[in-house]
XYZ file of N, CA and C in Angstrom:
339
model
N 98.326 25.715 108.333
C 98.916 24.919 109.376
C 99.695 23.740 108.767
N 99.108 23.109 107.796
C 99.778 21.983 107.149
C 101.038 22.428 106.417
N 100.960 23.640 105.828
C 102.119 24.147 105.109
C 103.272 24.422 106.073
N 102.964 24.965 107.223
C 103.994 25.246 108.215
C 104.633 23.952 108.706
N 103.792 22.984 108.953
C 104.291 21.691 109.427
C 105.160 21.043 108.345
N 104.719 21.071 107.101
C 105.493 20.503 106.000
C 106.831 21.222 105.856
N 106.809 22.551 106.001
C 108.024 23.348 105.886
C 109.009 22.986 106.993
N 108.506 22.842 108.234
C 109.365 22.475 109.357
C 109.947 21.068 109.168
N 109.125 20.152 108.654
C 109.598 18.784 108.423
C 110.670 18.763 107.342
N 110.456 19.568 106.306
C 111.435 19.638 105.222
C 112.736 20.223 105.728
N 112.656 21.303 106.534
C 113.861 21.899 107.103
C 114.592 20.901 107.994
N 113.846 20.187 108.808
C 114.448 19.190 109.690
C 115.102 18.068 108.898
N 114.455 17.663 107.828
C 114.998 16.612 106.969
C 116.265 17.093 106.289
N 116.258 18.338 105.805
C 117.452 18.905 105.164
C 118.603 18.993 106.147
N 118.326 19.419 107.387
C 119.378 19.504 108.389
C 119.932 18.119 108.712
N 119.046 17.137 108.789
C 119.480 15.771 109.072
C 120.359 15.254 107.949
N 119.936 15.459 106.702
C 120.731 15.012 105.562
C 122.046 15.763 105.486
N 122.030 17.064 105.771
C 123.254 17.850 105.735
C 124.228 17.376 106.804
N 123.745 17.078 107.984
C 124.608 16.595 109.064
C 125.182 15.223 108.706
N 124.351 14.361 108.148
C 124.822 13.027 107.763
C 125.879 13.129 106.665
N 125.645 14.016 105.709
C 126.615 14.211 104.628
C 127.924 14.747 105.188
N 127.838 15.714 106.095
C 129.032 16.288 106.703
C 129.823 15.228 107.464
N 129.127 14.408 108.219
C 129.807 13.347 108.970
C 130.464 12.341 108.023
N 129.791 12.018 106.920
C 130.368 11.092 105.943
C 131.635 11.660 105.330
N 131.595 12.943 104.970
C 132.768 13.597 104.379
C 133.916 13.624 105.379
N 133.622 13.946 106.638
C 134.667 13.965 107.665
C 135.248 12.568 107.859
N 134.381 11.561 107.858
C 134.846 10.182 108.009
C 135.756 9.761 106.868
N 135.389 10.110 105.637
C 136.219 9.761 104.474
C 137.543 10.498 104.535
N 137.502 11.782 104.907
C 138.740 12.561 105.018
C 139.667 11.949 106.065
N 139.111 11.506 107.177
C 139.929 10.884 108.221
C 140.555 9.593 107.722
N 139.794 8.798 106.981
C 140.335 7.538 106.450
C 141.452 7.799 105.445
N 141.263 8.806 104.588
C 142.301 9.155 103.612
C 143.554 9.632 104.337
N 143.382 10.463 105.353
C 144.516 10.970 106.126
C 145.261 9.817 106.808
N 144.522 8.904 107.411
C 145.142 7.776 108.119
C 145.808 6.805 107.142
N 145.240 6.673 105.951
C 145.823 5.759 104.969
C 147.165 6.274 104.465
N 147.345 7.581 104.460
C 148.604 8.146 103.976
C 149.718 8.038 105.015
N 149.371 7.807 106.252
C 150.349 7.691 107.327
C 150.780 6.235 107.468
N 152.075 5.986 107.586
C 152.512 4.602 107.815
C 152.089 4.146 109.207
N 151.644 2.919 109.284
C 151.216 2.383 110.568
C 152.096 1.201 110.928
N 152.461 1.143 112.151
C 153.285 0.047 112.622
C 152.455 -0.772 113.592
N 152.322 -2.020 113.268
C 151.547 -2.905 114.121
C 152.529 -3.851 114.806
N 152.631 -3.720 116.075
C 153.550 -4.557 116.842
C 152.940 -5.937 117.043
N 153.695 -6.930 116.663
C 153.261 -8.308 116.878
C 154.461 -9.108 117.343
N 154.256 -9.985 118.265
C 155.379 -10.832 118.649
C 155.667 -11.835 117.526
N 156.923 -11.943 117.157
C 157.318 -12.848 116.099
C 157.810 -14.144 116.717
N 157.126 -15.229 116.438
C 157.480 -16.511 117.002
C 157.869 -17.442 115.862
N 159.095 -17.911 115.891
C 159.576 -18.844 114.879
C 159.856 -20.164 115.581
N 159.131 -21.175 115.155
C 159.309 -22.487 115.759
C 159.399 -23.521 114.653
N 160.170 -24.544 114.902
C 160.248 -25.640 113.963
C 159.077 -26.566 114.238
N 158.321 -26.821 113.203
C 157.167 -27.709 113.363
C 157.459 -29.030 112.680
N 156.779 -30.035 113.135
C 156.940 -31.334 112.503
C 156.336 -31.293 111.109
N 156.985 -32.013 110.214
C 156.491 -32.072 108.842
C 155.187 -32.854 108.820
N 154.263 -32.391 108.003
C 152.986 -33.092 107.929
C 153.109 -34.392 107.135
N 154.181 -34.499 106.332
C 154.405 -35.700 105.527
C 155.729 -36.323 105.960
N 155.756 -37.615 106.169
C 157.017 -38.267 106.556
C 158.072 -38.134 105.448
N 159.325 -38.057 105.843
C 160.426 -37.882 104.897
C 160.502 -39.036 103.905
N 160.270 -40.242 104.373
C 160.324 -41.415 103.490
C 159.277 -41.300 102.382
N 158.112 -40.827 102.728
C 157.051 -40.674 101.736
C 157.433 -39.601 100.700
N 158.057 -38.530 101.156
C 158.521 -37.485 100.233
C 159.570 -38.039 99.274
N 160.528 -38.784 99.833
C 161.581 -39.372 98.992
C 160.979 -40.323 97.963
N 160.013 -41.116 98.394
C 159.324 -42.042 97.483
C 158.659 -41.284 96.340
N 157.970 -40.218 96.697
C 157.257 -39.413 95.700
C 158.221 -38.763 94.715
N 159.339 -38.256 95.224
C 160.342 -37.646 94.348
C 160.933 -38.679 93.388
N 161.207 -39.880 93.878
C 161.741 -40.937 93.019
C 160.728 -41.300 91.940
N 159.465 -41.400 92.319
C 158.410 -41.726 91.351
C 158.296 -40.640 90.287
N 158.353 -39.393 90.714
C 158.268 -38.286 89.753
C 159.477 -38.270 88.816
N 160.643 -38.611 89.334
C 161.854 -38.666 88.509
C 161.714 -39.745 87.428
N 161.166 -40.896 87.811
C 160.933 -41.968 86.826
C 159.934 -41.514 85.762
N 158.897 -40.793 86.184
C 157.913 -40.290 85.224
C 158.560 -39.306 84.254
N 159.430 -38.438 84.762
C 160.122 -37.488 83.892
C 161.011 -38.201 82.880
N 161.770 -39.205 83.351
C 162.626 -39.966 82.437
C 161.774 -40.640 81.367
N 160.649 -41.234 81.775
C 159.754 -41.894 80.840
C 159.216 -40.882 79.825
N 158.873 -39.704 80.303
C 158.334 -38.677 79.414
C 159.382 -38.261 78.384
N 160.640 -38.095 78.811
C 161.691 -37.707 77.872
C 161.957 -38.818 76.850
N 161.880 -40.066 77.284
C 162.040 -41.181 76.345
C 160.916 -41.167 75.311
N 159.698 -40.940 75.773
C 158.551 -40.901 74.854
C 158.651 -39.725 73.895
N 159.119 -38.569 74.383
C 159.298 -37.413 73.512
C 160.351 -37.688 72.442
N 161.440 -38.315 72.842
C 162.496 -38.653 71.891
C 161.982 -39.608 70.822
N 161.211 -40.589 71.255
C 160.624 -41.552 70.319
C 159.663 -40.856 69.366
N 158.861 -39.949 69.880
C 157.918 -39.216 69.037
C 158.662 -38.350 68.026
N 159.753 -37.719 68.437
C 160.540 -36.900 67.511
C 161.119 -37.761 66.387
N 161.577 -38.969 66.722
C 162.112 -39.866 65.697
C 161.025 -40.271 64.706
N 159.828 -40.581 65.220
C 158.733 -40.958 64.316
C 158.316 -39.792 63.428
N 158.299 -38.587 63.995
C 157.944 -37.405 63.198
C 158.977 -37.185 62.101
N 160.244 -37.347 62.428
C 161.302 -37.189 61.424
C 161.142 -38.208 60.309
N 160.827 -39.443 60.679
C 160.626 -40.488 59.669
C 159.433 -40.152 58.777
N 158.346 -39.664 59.378
C 157.174 -39.290 58.589
C 157.476 -38.115 57.657
N 158.255 -37.154 58.122
C 158.625 -36.024 57.270
C 159.479 -36.486 56.100
N 160.409 -37.414 56.351
C 161.246 -37.947 55.270
C 160.391 -38.706 54.261
N 159.454 -39.493 54.745
C 158.556 -40.240 53.855
C 157.717 -39.275 53.031
N 157.224 -38.238 53.656
C 156.412 -37.243 52.964
C 157.232 -36.553 51.868
N 158.462 -36.190 52.175
C 159.333 -35.556 51.179
C 159.610 -36.515 50.016
N 159.888 -37.775 50.318
C 160.147 -38.759 49.257
C 158.906 -38.935 48.387
N 157.737 -38.949 48.991
C 156.486 -39.087 48.238
C 156.279 -37.880 47.329
N 156.566 -36.686 47.836
C 156.434 -35.479 47.002
C 157.367 -35.536 45.797
N 158.605 -35.957 46.050
C 159.572 -36.058 44.948
C 159.122 -37.085 43.909
N 158.603 -38.214 44.385
C 158.132 -39.257 43.468
C 156.937 -38.755 42.658
N 156.001 -38.047 43.289
C 154.849 -37.498 42.575
C 155.281 -36.457 41.551
N 156.268 -35.654 41.917
C 156.784 -34.660 40.977
C 157.398 -35.336 39.761
N 158.148 -36.390 40.011
C 158.755 -37.148 38.902
C 157.682 -37.764 38.011
N 156.636 -38.313 38.634
C 155.542 -38.922 37.854
C 154.810 -37.855 37.036
N 154.629 -36.674 37.608
C 153.974 -35.578 36.875
C 154.789 -35.186 35.643
N 156.111 -35.104 35.809
C 156.969 -34.737 34.676
C 156.879 -35.792 33.568
N 156.906 -37.067 33.975
C 156.810 -38.142 32.982
C 155.469 -38.094 32.258
N 154.389 -37.866 32.997
C 153.068 -37.773 32.380
C 152.989 -36.579 31.427
N 153.592 -35.471 31.820
C 153.605 -34.301 30.938
C 154.335 -34.607 29.632
N 155.470 -35.333 29.706
C 156.208 -35.706 28.487
C 155.380 -36.641 27.620
N 154.716 -37.613 28.267
C 153.880 -38.542 27.499
C 152.720 -37.828 26.819
N 152.096 -36.942 27.512
C 150.970 -36.199 26.952
C 151.441 -35.255 25.841
N 152.652 -34.749 25.963
C 153.167 -33.859 24.922
C 153.470 -34.634 23.653
N 153.836 -35.932 23.735
C 154.150 -36.775 22.559
C 152.903 -37.203 21.799
N 151.817 -37.393 22.501
C 150.597 -37.865 21.829
C 149.988 -36.715 21.018
N 149.619 -37.020 19.764
C 149.025 -35.981 18.920
C 147.594 -35.659 19.271
């Protein structure tokens, strides 16, 4: 009796799972089919001019301030480039002077017995 009941429950469970699987497959197939079709969604298009959230004077002020910051930044960059050039020239002069000193030391060391 228990075996028959277990068998019927298993069959019922298999049928339930098979039906659920079939419905899932059909649902996925329908979604794939619908996704391949172009859909047109009608919406009324309303174009209206809205008030600006920021007053024009405040925008102009901000733009002027940003322009001054940009000019200041370019001045600082130019100044930094000049200082870098000066440092590179100093470095090159120092290398040349050290090279000259090395040559002189080599001559002096070559003269000493």
